[in-house]
Amino acid sequence: KCLIPYFKSVCNKNFINGNVEYYRLYKNPDYFPKYDEFHNKVSDINTFENEKLEDVTFQHTLEVDFANKKIGGGVIGNGCVQEEIRFITHPETIVSRLFMEQFADNEAA
């Protein structure tokens, strides 16, 4: 019910000025870190305490979905947790449900 008005609004404002890219990522289980033996620092992390995720606008940002075996979880059905909320607030991500098959345990998108 809310998706068609969203896309009409976006298209009428010439808002489309970027790309949405989709990647399916695979990690060979043989190379999974053995976290119980891992004592090194993983990496630096930037945190933004006073900003919402949707307000952080860096040129090269990345969002990863790995919460559910089906991309978007229950966004088209009755789901209403973090993954579904993320997809419904960014409806352009819902198109990924057309071409992303169910994830294996070592995959993400």
Short mmCIF file of C-alpha atoms in Angstrom, two decimals:
data_model
loop_
_atom_site.label_atom_id
_atom_site.label_comp_id
_atom_site.label_asym_id
_atom_site.label_seq_id
_atom_site.Cartn_x
_atom_site.Cartn_y
_atom_site.Cartn_z
CA LYS A 1 0.00 0.00 0.00
CA CYS A 2 2.80 2.45 0.77
CA LEU A 3 5.34 1.29 -1.83
CA ILE A 4 3.77 2.69 -5.01
CA PRO A 5 3.33 6.21 -3.55
CA TYR A 6 6.96 6.09 -2.37
CA PHE A 7 8.28 5.37 -5.85
CA LYS A 8 5.94 7.93 -7.45
CA SER A 9 7.24 10.55 -5.04
CA VAL A 10 10.88 9.66 -5.62
CA CYS A 11 10.55 9.56 -9.42
CA ASN A 12 8.61 12.84 -9.63
CA LYS A 13 11.31 14.73 -7.74
CA ASN A 14 14.17 13.54 -9.94
CA PHE A 15 15.57 12.14 -6.73
CA ILE A 16 17.24 9.20 -8.42
CA ASN A 17 20.86 10.24 -8.70
CA GLY A 18 22.78 7.18 -7.58
CA ASN A 19 23.05 3.44 -7.88
CA VAL A 20 21.90 0.57 -5.77
CA GLU A 21 24.23 -2.39 -6.16
CA TYR A 22 23.58 -5.89 -4.89
CA TYR A 23 26.23 -8.45 -4.04
CA ARG A 24 25.89 -11.96 -2.72
CA LEU A 25 28.87 -12.73 -0.49
CA TYR A 26 30.20 -16.17 0.29
CA LYS A 27 32.75 -17.17 2.92
CA ASN A 28 34.38 -20.57 2.71
CA PRO A 29 33.74 -22.23 6.08
CA ASP A 30 37.33 -23.53 6.10
CA TYR A 31 38.46 -19.93 6.52
CA PHE A 32 36.06 -18.87 9.27
CA PRO A 33 37.97 -17.27 12.12
CA LYS A 34 38.38 -19.42 15.20
CA TYR A 35 37.18 -16.74 17.58
CA ASP A 36 37.97 -18.79 20.65
CA GLU A 37 41.64 -18.61 19.56
CA PHE A 38 41.49 -15.03 18.28
CA HIS A 39 43.25 -12.41 20.39
CA ASN A 40 44.10 -9.72 17.82
CA LYS A 41 42.26 -6.46 17.32
CA VAL A 42 39.78 -6.89 14.46
CA SER A 43 39.59 -3.30 13.16
CA ASP A 44 38.71 0.23 14.07
CA ILE A 45 35.00 1.01 14.16
CA ASN A 46 33.38 4.39 13.68
CA THR A 47 30.33 4.98 15.84
CA PHE A 48 27.84 7.80 15.59
CA GLU A 49 26.05 8.30 18.88
CA ASN A 50 23.86 11.24 17.89
CA GLU A 51 22.90 10.19 14.37
CA LYS A 52 20.40 7.76 12.94
CA LEU A 53 21.69 5.16 10.49
CA GLU A 54 19.64 6.67 7.67
CA ASP A 55 21.17 10.12 8.34
CA VAL A 56 24.79 8.98 7.92
CA THR A 57 25.65 9.90 4.34
CA PHE A 58 29.11 8.87 3.29
CA GLN A 59 29.90 8.48 -0.37
CA HIS A 60 30.75 4.81 -0.10
CA THR A 61 28.50 3.26 2.50
CA LEU A 62 27.65 -0.38 2.79
CA GLU A 63 24.69 -2.13 4.33
CA VAL A 64 24.72 -5.87 4.85
CA ASP A 65 21.72 -8.14 5.33
CA PHE A 66 22.37 -11.44 7.05
CA ALA A 67 19.63 -11.67 9.67
CA ASN A 68 17.34 -14.07 7.83
CA LYS A 69 17.91 -16.85 5.30
CA LYS A 70 15.53 -15.01 2.93
CA ILE A 71 16.66 -11.49 2.09
CA GLY A 72 14.37 -8.92 3.67
CA GLY A 73 12.95 -11.45 6.10
CA GLY A 74 9.19 -10.99 6.36
CA VAL A 75 9.08 -7.49 4.84
CA ILE A 76 6.30 -8.42 2.40
CA GLY A 77 4.40 -10.42 5.02
CA ASN A 78 3.92 -9.83 8.70
CA GLY A 79 7.51 -9.20 9.79
CA CYS A 80 8.22 -6.15 11.90
CA VAL A 81 11.72 -6.40 13.33
CA GLN A 82 14.96 -4.61 12.44
CA GLU A 83 15.51 -6.25 9.04
CA GLU A 84 11.94 -5.66 7.84
CA ILE A 85 11.95 -2.08 9.13
CA ARG A 86 15.21 -1.42 7.28
CA PHE A 87 13.73 -2.76 4.04
CA ILE A 88 10.44 -0.86 4.35
CA THR A 89 12.22 2.44 5.07
CA HIS A 90 14.35 1.83 1.95
CA PRO A 91 11.88 0.24 -0.50
CA GLU A 92 14.46 0.19 -3.30
CA THR A 93 16.04 -2.75 -1.46
CA ILE A 94 12.89 -4.88 -1.78
CA VAL A 95 13.66 -5.56 -5.46
CA SER A 96 16.47 -7.83 -4.25
CA ARG A 97 13.81 -10.38 -3.27
CA LEU A 98 13.24 -11.01 -6.98
CA PHE A 99 16.70 -12.41 -7.65
CA MET A 100 18.26 -13.42 -4.32
CA GLU A 101 17.69 -17.05 -3.39
CA GLN A 102 17.67 -18.24 0.20
CA PHE A 103 21.04 -17.75 1.90
CA ALA A 104 23.28 -20.54 3.10
CA ASP A 105 24.73 -20.19 6.61
CA ASN A 106 27.93 -18.68 5.17
CA GLU A 107 26.33 -16.06 2.88
CA ALA A 108 25.12 -12.48 3.17
CA ALA A 109 23.99 -9.74 0.82
#
